[in-house]
């Protein structure tokens, strides 16, 4: 049994670390893997098999599945900069996020991979348009629609996976992340991930920094990876989509207070003059993941900040 992970980034590298610790040698499929960052997480790049391939080339996917006897796929790869990147280049995001996912699912079907776990997003539940017709499917606005390109592509991926499961026997599962934060040398993730990383850096470096007011939901990259592995390895689940998270949102002021506790003297604050707020409209219910996968976050946000700060200090000391 061999697992392939598409995308060797912020979360994909942490998934690889867990599988290596379990005694597996996973295959990492990435168009341009960052070997330095990967080694920082996994410890030894030789512990994984690297395959440089393109999601938009179905022959690359078929080749890696056949050459390495892939039986399970974790699909983390997405268009760069996530939500922001998709808004700036919708066509590129549609190609990678929708057609890339379709290629993964079709490759699994054609080449006999038994299970696909796709990374989705809490954004499919936020910023919803439609739904005004109270679920009456005979009317035009019965079905809610995500109102960003990124969430639309991820919802499309979930829907494709449901149908590959129903019609072609691919055991499809999706996990939805809120904003993910965590250590990764070149950055990683979208705009909220970059904000969290900047707070880590400015705190440790003693530099003044402010963020807009708002309330956001977070998940540490190590917990995100552990939840994905649970979704991959848990047998007999009843559901196909699972929310992951720490079970509560954090006000940005609360987040800053945590940073100041972990890094005394951190020069952080709230920019009350900011014209935009970073407040999410919906927060994830993780009951299903707790019940069916046995998932609970090991890192609440104080623990995540402590771990992330420790990593950054070690990075600076090298």
XYZ file of N, CA, C and O in Angstrom, residues 35-220:
744
model
N 12.956 21.586 -1.925
C 13.623 20.514 -1.193
C 14.118 20.974 0.169
O 14.096 20.209 1.140
N 14.556 22.230 0.265
C 15.039 22.741 1.557
C 13.902 22.788 2.570
O 14.040 22.335 3.717
N 12.766 23.326 2.149
C 11.610 23.413 3.046
C 11.086 22.028 3.393
O 10.700 21.760 4.537
N 11.079 21.138 2.417
C 10.605 19.777 2.649
C 11.486 19.059 3.662
O 10.995 18.390 4.585
N 12.796 19.196 3.513
C 13.728 18.562 4.452
C 13.553 19.118 5.853
O 13.704 18.394 6.843
N 13.207 20.402 5.959
C 13.015 21.011 7.272
C 11.860 20.350 8.018
O 11.900 20.220 9.247
N 10.846 19.907 7.296
C 9.670 19.287 7.917
C 9.853 17.787 8.075
O 9.634 17.227 9.159
N 10.254 17.125 7.005
C 10.325 15.658 7.000
C 11.588 15.160 7.687
O 11.597 14.092 8.293
N 12.659 15.946 7.605
C 13.923 15.564 8.216
C 14.911 14.998 7.219
O 16.100 15.296 7.265
N 14.457 14.187 6.292
C 15.313 13.577 5.285
C 14.493 13.410 4.021
O 13.534 12.632 3.988
N 14.869 14.157 2.967
C 14.128 14.076 1.712
C 14.170 12.660 1.155
O 13.240 12.222 0.457
N 15.207 11.903 1.495
C 15.297 10.531 1.032
C 14.248 9.609 1.627
O 14.063 8.484 1.154
N 13.555 10.085 2.646
C 12.500 9.272 3.270
C 11.224 9.261 2.450
O 10.298 8.492 2.750
N 11.148 10.121 1.436
C 9.996 10.160 0.547
C 10.476 9.955 -0.880
O 11.650 10.098 -1.188
N 9.540 9.604 -1.755
C 9.829 9.515 -3.182
C 9.275 10.759 -3.848
O 8.089 11.065 -3.702
N 10.125 11.492 -4.543
C 9.692 12.710 -5.220
C 9.402 12.417 -6.691
O 10.191 11.747 -7.367
N 8.274 12.923 -7.167
C 7.918 12.811 -8.575
C 7.528 14.196 -9.053
O 6.537 14.763 -8.587
N 8.323 14.749 -9.943
C 8.008 16.076 -10.485
C 7.026 15.918 -11.633
O 7.378 15.440 -12.707
N 5.795 16.330 -11.381
C 4.756 16.161 -12.383
C 3.757 17.294 -12.350
O 3.725 18.102 -11.415
N 2.930 17.345 -13.379
C 1.938 18.408 -13.564
C 0.535 17.823 -13.436
O 0.176 16.892 -14.157
N -0.268 18.370 -12.520
C -1.651 17.911 -12.356
C -2.456 18.013 -13.637
O -3.411 17.264 -13.841
N -2.091 18.958 -14.495
C -2.853 19.170 -15.717
C -2.416 18.225 -16.835
O -2.941 18.314 -17.953
N -1.479 17.347 -16.529
C -1.054 16.330 -17.489
C -1.491 14.961 -16.970
O -0.839 14.381 -16.098
N -2.591 14.419 -17.472
C -3.075 13.134 -16.960
C -2.055 12.005 -17.093
O -2.062 11.060 -16.304
N -1.164 12.106 -18.093
C -0.168 11.052 -18.284
C 0.837 11.026 -17.133
O 1.334 9.965 -16.762
N 1.148 12.186 -16.561
C 2.024 12.221 -15.392
C 1.391 11.463 -14.228
O 2.055 10.696 -13.525
N 0.103 11.691 -14.021
C -0.591 11.018 -12.921
C -0.666 9.511 -13.142
O -0.417 8.715 -12.232
N -0.991 9.101 -14.354
C -1.040 7.680 -14.647
C 0.319 7.021 -14.486
O 0.427 5.903 -13.951
N 1.360 7.716 -14.916
C 2.713 7.167 -14.819
C 3.120 6.945 -13.374
O 3.625 5.879 -13.010
N 2.896 7.933 -12.520
C 3.332 7.801 -11.130
C 2.516 6.729 -10.404
O 3.049 5.965 -9.587
N 1.237 6.645 -10.688
C 0.402 5.622 -10.043
C 0.877 4.225 -10.425
O 1.018 3.337 -9.569
N 1.166 4.029 -11.707
C 1.579 2.703 -12.165
C 2.998 2.359 -11.730
O 3.279 1.225 -11.325
N 3.910 3.317 -11.806
C 5.309 3.043 -11.470
C 5.495 2.731 -9.990
O 6.357 1.930 -9.617
N 4.695 3.380 -9.138
C 4.912 3.244 -7.697
C 3.803 2.469 -6.985
O 3.803 2.399 -5.755
N 2.894 1.898 -7.738
C 1.842 1.084 -7.128
C 0.976 1.868 -6.155
O 0.643 1.390 -5.068
N 0.596 3.070 -6.562
C -0.193 3.943 -5.683
C -1.580 3.345 -5.454
O -2.295 3.009 -6.407
N -1.969 3.234 -4.199
C -3.309 2.741 -3.870
C -4.184 3.812 -3.237
O -5.406 3.699 -3.248
N -3.562 4.853 -2.667
C -4.314 5.924 -2.033
C -3.698 7.270 -2.399
O -2.476 7.385 -2.507
N -4.556 8.269 -2.570
C -4.098 9.597 -2.988
C -4.623 10.644 -2.024
O -5.818 10.662 -1.706
N -3.733 11.513 -1.568
C -4.118 12.703 -0.806
C -3.865 13.899 -1.705
O -2.717 14.174 -2.085
N -4.914 14.617 -2.032
C -4.826 15.699 -3.025
C -4.828 17.055 -2.314
O -5.881 17.578 -1.945
N -3.632 17.610 -2.094
C -3.513 18.903 -1.428
C -3.209 20.045 -2.395
O -3.365 21.207 -2.035
N -2.746 19.722 -3.603
C -2.281 20.755 -4.523
C -3.418 21.690 -4.920
O -4.553 21.259 -5.166
N -3.112 22.977 -4.985
C -4.098 23.990 -5.377
C -3.374 25.158 -6.026
O -2.140 25.265 -5.954
N -4.144 26.038 -6.645
C -3.559 27.212 -7.294
C -2.897 28.099 -6.246
O -3.440 28.274 -5.145
N -1.723 28.670 -6.540
C -0.984 29.460 -5.544
C -1.798 30.604 -4.944
O -2.626 31.224 -5.609
N -1.540 30.867 -3.664
C -2.169 31.960 -2.906
C -3.668 31.787 -2.714
O -4.364 32.732 -2.338
N -4.146 30.585 -2.964
C -5.504 30.166 -2.596
C -6.559 31.201 -2.991
O -6.742 31.462 -4.164
N -7.280 31.771 -2.008
C -8.390 32.664 -2.325
C -7.962 33.890 -3.094
O -8.599 34.284 -4.085
N -6.879 34.531 -2.657
C -6.399 35.735 -3.338
C -5.946 35.407 -4.752
O -6.260 36.127 -5.711
N -5.206 34.314 -4.893
C -4.732 33.924 -6.215
C -5.875 33.626 -7.170
O -5.822 33.979 -8.354
N -6.920 32.986 -6.655
C -8.054 32.648 -7.508
C -8.818 33.885 -7.955
O -9.298 33.954 -9.093
N -8.957 34.869 -7.066
C -9.647 36.100 -7.456
C -8.855 36.863 -8.511
O -9.431 37.474 -9.405
N -7.532 36.812 -8.412
C -6.691 37.550 -9.364
C -6.582 36.838 -10.706
O -6.451 37.476 -11.744
N -6.617 35.509 -10.690
C -6.503 34.748 -11.927
C -7.496 33.592 -11.905
O -7.128 32.446 -11.685
N -8.771 33.892 -12.096
C -9.786 32.840 -11.981
C -9.570 31.692 -12.947
O -9.774 30.535 -12.580
N -9.149 31.998 -14.179
C -8.989 30.915 -15.149
C -7.887 29.953 -14.714
O -8.045 28.727 -14.809
N -6.779 30.489 -14.208
C -5.707 29.629 -13.727
C -6.161 28.757 -12.576
O -5.839 27.563 -12.506
N -6.926 29.343 -11.647
C -7.432 28.583 -10.504
C -8.422 27.520 -10.944
O -8.434 26.399 -10.404
N -9.256 27.834 -11.921
C -10.214 26.856 -12.443
C -9.467 25.675 -13.051
O -9.813 24.507 -12.830
N -8.425 25.966 -13.816
C -7.646 24.893 -14.423
C -7.035 23.977 -13.368
O -7.178 22.757 -13.414
N -6.325 24.568 -12.390
C -5.615 23.757 -11.404
C -6.575 23.103 -10.418
O -6.491 21.898 -10.151
N -7.501 23.898 -9.867
C -8.348 23.388 -8.782
C -9.457 22.459 -9.254
O -9.822 21.516 -8.542
N -10.013 22.736 -10.434
C -11.089 21.883 -10.932
C -10.548 20.799 -11.862
O -10.729 19.604 -11.621
N -9.840 21.195 -12.919
C -9.335 20.189 -13.854
C -8.255 19.325 -13.197
O -8.174 18.120 -13.463
N -7.428 19.920 -12.325
C -6.435 19.125 -11.614
C -7.094 18.069 -10.746
O -6.670 16.909 -10.710
N -8.172 18.457 -10.051
C -8.908 17.490 -9.227
C -9.581 16.439 -10.091
O -9.566 15.241 -9.764
N -10.168 16.858 -11.213
C -10.782 15.896 -12.128
C -9.753 14.887 -12.637
O -10.035 13.687 -12.739
N -8.547 15.360 -12.939
C -7.498 14.457 -13.416
C -7.096 13.458 -12.338
O -6.837 12.281 -12.633
N -7.022 13.923 -11.083
C -6.686 13.015 -9.982
C -7.761 11.948 -9.832
O -7.471 10.745 -9.702
N -9.018 12.351 -9.848
C -10.125 11.398 -9.682
C -10.190 10.417 -10.850
O -10.410 9.212 -10.659
N -9.996 10.911 -12.055
C -10.041 10.029 -13.218
C -8.858 9.062 -13.212
O -9.004 7.885 -13.559
N -7.688 9.547 -12.802
C -6.523 8.663 -12.703
C -6.764 7.569 -11.670
O -6.402 6.406 -11.876
N -7.386 7.945 -10.554
C -7.710 6.944 -9.538
C -8.669 5.904 -10.105
O -8.513 4.696 -9.866
N -9.646 6.358 -10.859
C -10.619 5.427 -11.454
C -9.959 4.502 -12.466
O -10.144 3.270 -12.429
N -9.151 5.062 -13.359
C -8.567 4.278 -14.441
C -7.499 3.306 -13.957
O -7.349 2.212 -14.505
N -6.756 3.724 -12.933
C -5.583 2.945 -12.521
C -5.790 2.224 -11.188
O -4.845 1.658 -10.646
N -7.002 2.265 -10.656
C -7.342 1.407 -9.534
C -6.915 1.883 -8.164
O -6.849 1.074 -7.233
N -6.648 3.186 -8.003
C -6.382 3.692 -6.657
C -7.690 3.651 -5.869
O -8.722 4.128 -6.329
N -7.649 3.083 -4.682
C -8.894 2.783 -3.976
C -9.506 3.982 -3.257
O -10.713 4.003 -3.011
N -8.696 4.981 -2.889
C -9.217 6.070 -2.068
C -8.549 7.387 -2.437
O -7.344 7.441 -2.691
N -9.339 8.456 -2.466
C -8.834 9.812 -2.700
C -9.347 10.713 -1.585
O -10.556 10.756 -1.325
N -8.432 11.416 -0.921
C -8.796 12.424 0.074
C -8.399 13.785 -0.483
O -7.234 14.018 -0.801
N -9.364 14.662 -0.619
C -9.135 15.990 -1.184
C -9.195 17.049 -0.092
O -10.043 16.988 0.802
N -8.301 18.026 -0.185
C -8.347 19.166 0.726
C -9.331 20.190 0.185
O -9.177 20.691 -0.931
N -10.336 20.507 0.981
C -11.298 21.540 0.627
C -11.158 22.694 1.624
O -10.135 22.808 2.307
N -12.145 23.518 1.713
C -12.007 24.762 2.473
C -13.307 25.173 3.144
O -14.400 24.914 2.624
N -13.158 25.824 4.294
C -14.315 26.398 4.969
C -14.970 27.484 4.129
O -16.135 27.832 4.359
N -14.251 27.988 3.140
C -14.793 29.058 2.300
C -16.038 28.624 1.540
O -16.848 29.466 1.147
N -16.235 27.304 1.332
C -17.454 26.877 0.627
C -18.697 27.141 1.466
O -19.809 27.166 0.934
N -18.522 27.327 2.766
C -19.660 27.594 3.644
C -19.795 29.074 3.976
O -20.690 29.462 4.722
N -18.877 29.888 3.445
C -18.879 31.321 3.762
C -19.152 32.128 2.495
O -18.858 31.707 1.395
N -19.682 33.314 2.665
C -19.927 34.177 1.515
C -20.903 33.557 0.533
O -20.719 33.635 -0.682
N -21.929 32.909 1.054
C -22.874 32.190 0.200
C -23.896 33.142 -0.420
O -24.436 34.023 0.239
N -24.135 32.944 -1.711
C -25.214 33.647 -2.407
C -26.288 32.630 -2.757
O -26.044 31.425 -2.792
N -27.494 33.107 -3.042
C -28.586 32.198 -3.374
C -29.208 31.614 -2.117
O -28.925 32.024 -0.997
N -30.064 30.643 -2.309
C -30.734 30.011 -1.187
C -32.008 30.700 -0.752
O -32.636 30.293 0.229
N -32.401 31.734 -1.483
C -33.572 32.504 -1.067
C -34.896 31.751 -1.254
O -35.921 32.129 -0.678
N -34.886 30.681 -2.032
C -36.136 29.971 -2.317
C -36.388 28.819 -1.350
O -37.156 27.890 -1.649
N -35.757 28.876 -0.192
C -36.056 27.959 0.921
C -35.957 26.482 0.539
O -36.753 25.651 0.979
N -34.990 26.167 -0.296
C -34.757 24.770 -0.639
C -35.743 24.170 -1.619
O -35.727 22.957 -1.855
N -36.617 24.979 -2.205
C -37.568 24.489 -3.195
C -36.832 24.316 -4.517
O -36.546 25.289 -5.215
N -36.511 23.079 -4.879
C -35.672 22.827 -6.045
C -36.350 23.154 -7.367
O -35.701 23.122 -8.416
N -37.634 23.473 -7.336
C -38.298 23.885 -8.569
C -38.035 25.348 -8.883
O -38.394 25.818 -9.961
N -37.381 26.057 -7.954
C -37.140 27.488 -8.135
C -35.662 27.785 -8.361
O -34.783 27.007 -7.982
N -35.418 28.942 -8.954
C -34.077 29.260 -9.446
C -33.038 29.464 -8.353
O -31.864 29.155 -8.539
N -33.432 30.016 -7.210
C -32.462 30.358 -6.174
C -32.498 29.390 -4.996
O -32.109 29.734 -3.881
N -32.944 28.167 -5.247
C -33.056 27.200 -4.150
C -31.686 26.797 -3.611
O -31.515 26.584 -2.409
N -30.708 26.685 -4.502
C -29.408 26.158 -4.100
C -28.439 27.301 -3.788
O -28.251 28.198 -4.611
N -27.808 27.269 -2.630
C -26.801 28.288 -2.311
C -25.557 28.111 -3.175
O -25.217 26.991 -3.576
N -24.887 29.210 -3.464
C -23.692 29.193 -4.306
C -22.580 29.952 -3.598
O -22.803 31.042 -3.074
N -21.353 29.424 -3.601
C -20.237 30.177 -3.038
C -19.949 31.399 -3.902
O -20.083 31.351 -5.126
N -19.565 32.501 -3.271
C -19.436 33.765 -3.992
C -17.987 34.188 -4.200
O -17.698 35.369 -4.373
N -17.050 33.249 -4.191
C -15.675 33.544 -4.581
C -15.212 32.460 -5.537
O -15.738 31.337 -5.533
N -14.234 32.780 -6.375
C -13.736 31.791 -7.321
C -13.114 30.599 -6.598
O -13.307 29.452 -6.985
N -12.357 30.860 -5.529
C -11.687 29.780 -4.816
C -12.696 28.794 -4.243
O -12.594 27.577 -4.445
N -13.695 29.318 -3.528
C -14.685 28.426 -2.926
C -15.508 27.712 -3.995
O -15.898 26.554 -3.817
N -15.756 28.383 -5.118
C -16.496 27.732 -6.202
C -15.706 26.555 -6.773
O -16.275 25.500 -7.074
N -14.389 26.723 -6.912
C -13.582 25.618 -7.443
C -13.533 24.460 -6.457
O -13.555 23.297 -6.850
N -13.475 24.767 -5.162
C -13.409 23.697 -4.169
C -14.747 22.965 -4.045
O -14.794 21.744 -3.866
N -15.840 23.711 -4.143
C -17.145 23.048 -4.126
C -17.289 22.148 -5.353
O -17.820 21.037 -5.259
N -16.798 22.610 -6.489
C -16.838 21.782 -7.699
C -16.045 20.502 -7.485
O -16.481 19.410 -7.886
N -14.875 20.608 -6.836
C -14.081 19.422 -6.563
C -14.801 18.438 -5.661
O -14.783 17.218 -5.896
N -15.463 18.956 -4.624
C -16.240 18.081 -3.742
C -17.343 17.365 -4.531
O -17.562 16.153 -4.372
N -18.040 18.120 -5.373
C -19.146 17.534 -6.128
C -18.661 16.481 -7.124
O -19.307 15.448 -7.320
N -17.516 16.737 -7.753
C -16.941 15.733 -8.648
C -16.613 14.461 -7.867
O -16.883 13.343 -8.324
N -16.010 14.640 -6.684
C -15.645 13.490 -5.874
C -16.846 12.669 -5.459
O -16.816 11.421 -5.494
N -17.926 13.330 -5.076
C -19.163 12.625 -4.720
C -19.628 11.734 -5.875
O -20.041 10.587 -5.684
N -19.547 12.273 -7.081
C -20.051 11.516 -8.223
C -19.105 10.407 -8.653
O -19.556 9.358 -9.126
N -17.796 10.603 -8.497
C -16.869 9.496 -8.752
C -17.090 8.375 -7.739
O -16.948 7.195 -8.071
N -17.436 8.740 -6.514
C -17.729 7.716 -5.514
C -19.015 6.973 -5.849
O -19.088 5.740 -5.796
N -20.047 7.710 -6.225
C -21.356 7.110 -6.474
C -21.388 6.281 -7.750
O -21.984 5.191 -7.776
N -20.724 6.767 -8.785
C -20.836 6.111 -10.087
C -19.672 5.194 -10.437
O -19.824 4.297 -11.271
N -18.502 5.412 -9.818
C -17.313 4.658 -10.245
C -16.559 4.006 -9.094
O -15.463 3.473 -9.308
N -17.093 4.052 -7.885
C -16.511 3.293 -6.798
C -15.232 3.843 -6.210
O -14.562 3.139 -5.440
N -14.849 5.081 -6.546
C -13.683 5.691 -5.922
C -14.087 6.142 -4.520
O -15.023 6.931 -4.363
N -13.398 5.648 -3.511
C -13.729 6.024 -2.125
C -13.213 7.434 -1.879
O -12.082 7.642 -1.461
N -14.072 8.406 -2.144
C -13.696 9.827 -2.058
C -14.059 10.397 -0.698
O -15.141 10.140 -0.173
N -13.125 11.171 -0.153
C -13.373 11.900 1.080
C -12.761 13.290 0.947
O -11.737 13.458 0.286
N -13.380 14.284 1.555
C -12.846 15.641 1.545
C -12.765 16.160 2.973
O -13.611 15.832 3.809
N -11.746 16.944 3.251
C -11.635 17.615 4.544
C -11.580 19.110 4.292
O -10.871 19.575 3.405
N -12.369 19.840 5.053
C -12.419 21.299 4.909
C -11.582 21.947 6.007
O -11.789 21.676 7.191
N -10.672 22.809 5.584
C -9.835 23.553 6.521
C -10.369 24.961 6.699
O -10.809 25.592 5.728
N -10.266 25.512 7.922
C -10.346 26.968 8.073
C -8.986 27.546 7.683
O -8.223 26.904 6.953
N -8.635 28.725 8.164
C -7.325 29.297 7.875
C -6.242 28.446 8.539
O -6.311 28.180 9.735
N -5.267 28.019 7.746
C -4.191 27.171 8.261
C -2.952 28.016 8.494
O -2.564 28.828 7.653
N -2.325 27.808 9.642
C -1.065 28.485 9.960
C -0.034 27.429 10.310
O -0.383 26.334 10.756
N 1.227 27.758 10.109
C 2.258 26.801 10.473
C 3.581 27.080 9.794
O 3.661 27.869 8.849
N 4.633 26.415 10.251
C 5.987 26.670 9.745
C 6.217 26.110 8.349
O 5.845 24.974 8.055
N 6.796 26.929 7.517
C 7.164 26.534 6.152
C 8.111 27.608 5.641
O 7.761 28.793 5.646
N 9.287 27.238 5.206
C 10.344 28.208 4.937
C 9.949 29.292 3.941
O 10.172 30.468 4.184
N 9.311 28.967 2.782
C 8.973 30.059 1.870
C 7.659 30.761 2.161
O 7.268 31.650 1.426
N 6.951 30.373 3.196
C 5.653 30.987 3.485
C 4.563 29.940 3.456
O 4.380 29.213 4.404
N 3.847 29.840 2.338
C 2.823 28.807 2.191
C 1.452 29.288 2.601
O 1.296 30.137 3.470
N 0.411 28.729 1.953
C -0.959 29.087 2.291
C -1.399 30.371 1.614
O -0.769 30.879 0.695
N -2.517 30.910 2.102
C -3.067 32.130 1.541
C -2.778 33.339 2.405
O -1.878 33.330 3.256
N -3.582 34.393 2.217
C -3.334 35.657 2.921
C -3.426 35.528 4.444
O -2.567 36.054 5.158
N -4.434 34.838 5.014
C -4.454 34.682 6.475
C -3.232 33.938 7.007
O -2.692 34.289 8.058
N -2.781 32.901 6.290
C -1.578 32.177 6.714
C -0.381 33.115 6.761
O 0.447 33.047 7.687
N -0.282 33.995 5.760
C 0.825 34.953 5.724
C 0.720 35.940 6.883
O 1.738 36.342 7.472
N -0.515 36.342 7.234
C -0.699 37.249 8.364
C -0.213 36.620 9.662
O 0.482 37.263 10.462
N -0.565 35.362 9.870
C -0.162 34.659 11.094
C 1.356 34.535 11.146
O 1.980 34.774 12.185
N 1.964 34.180 10.031
C 3.418 34.056 9.989
C 4.095 35.396 10.279
O 5.104 35.457 10.983
N 3.527 36.475 9.730
C 4.093 37.796 9.977
C 4.034 38.142 11.460
O 4.971 38.732 12.014
N 2.948 37.771 12.135
C 2.862 37.999 13.581
C 3.965 37.250 14.317
O 4.549 37.766 15.273
N 4.247 36.023 13.879
C 5.343 35.259 14.484
C 6.665 35.996 14.300
O 7.429 36.208 15.258
N 6.939 36.407 13.085
C 8.223 37.039 12.780
C 8.374 38.380 13.495
O 9.436 38.665 14.087
N 7.346 39.221 13.445
C 7.446 40.542 14.070
C 7.556 40.423 15.582
O 8.267 41.220 16.223
N 6.869 39.434 16.169
C 6.963 39.237 17.616
C 8.390 38.903 18.022
O 8.966 39.528 18.916
N 8.959 37.896 17.369
C 10.304 37.450 17.718
C 11.347 38.514 17.391
O 12.305 38.714 18.152
N 11.157 39.223 16.293
C 12.131 40.228 15.867
C 11.980 41.553 16.606
O 12.800 42.461 16.435
N 10.914 41.697 17.407
C 10.705 42.920 18.172
C 10.320 44.117 17.327
O 10.651 45.259 17.670
N 9.611 43.874 16.246
C 9.220 44.935 15.316
C 7.749 45.267 15.516
O 6.910 44.378 15.675
N 7.413 46.556 15.503
C 6.019 46.966 15.642
C 5.201 46.497 14.439
O 5.655 46.570 13.295
N 3.974 46.045 14.727
C 3.132 45.543 13.648
C 1.683 45.556 14.104
O 1.384 45.284 15.269
N 0.774 45.871 13.179
C -0.660 45.870 13.486
C -1.412 45.024 12.474
O -0.947 44.805 11.349
N -2.588 44.559 12.894
C -3.490 43.834 12.002
C -4.872 44.457 12.124
O -5.180 45.119 13.134
N -5.736 44.283 11.128
C -7.088 44.832 11.227
C -7.881 44.123 12.315
O -7.533 43.013 12.731
N -8.961 44.719 12.788
C -9.848 44.006 13.707
C -10.528 42.861 12.976
O -10.597 42.842 11.745
N -11.021 41.913 13.725
C -11.728 40.812 13.091
C -11.751 39.567 13.949
O -11.130 39.505 15.014
N -12.480 38.579 13.495
C -12.582 37.279 14.158
C -12.331 36.213 13.102
O -12.983 36.210 12.052
N -11.383 35.324 13.387
C -11.018 34.314 12.392
C -10.902 32.938 13.042
O -10.756 32.824 14.257
N -10.975 31.918 12.200
C -10.850 30.548 12.652
C -9.545 29.979 12.120
O -9.204 30.180 10.954
N -8.810 29.258 12.986
C -7.468 28.802 12.636
C -7.326 27.295 12.855
O -8.041 26.696 13.660
N -6.360 26.720 12.160
C -5.967 25.325 12.357
C -4.471 25.236 12.117
O -3.972 25.714 11.094
N -3.744 24.636 13.068
C -2.304 24.505 12.921
C -2.008 23.441 11.869
O -2.700 22.422 11.779
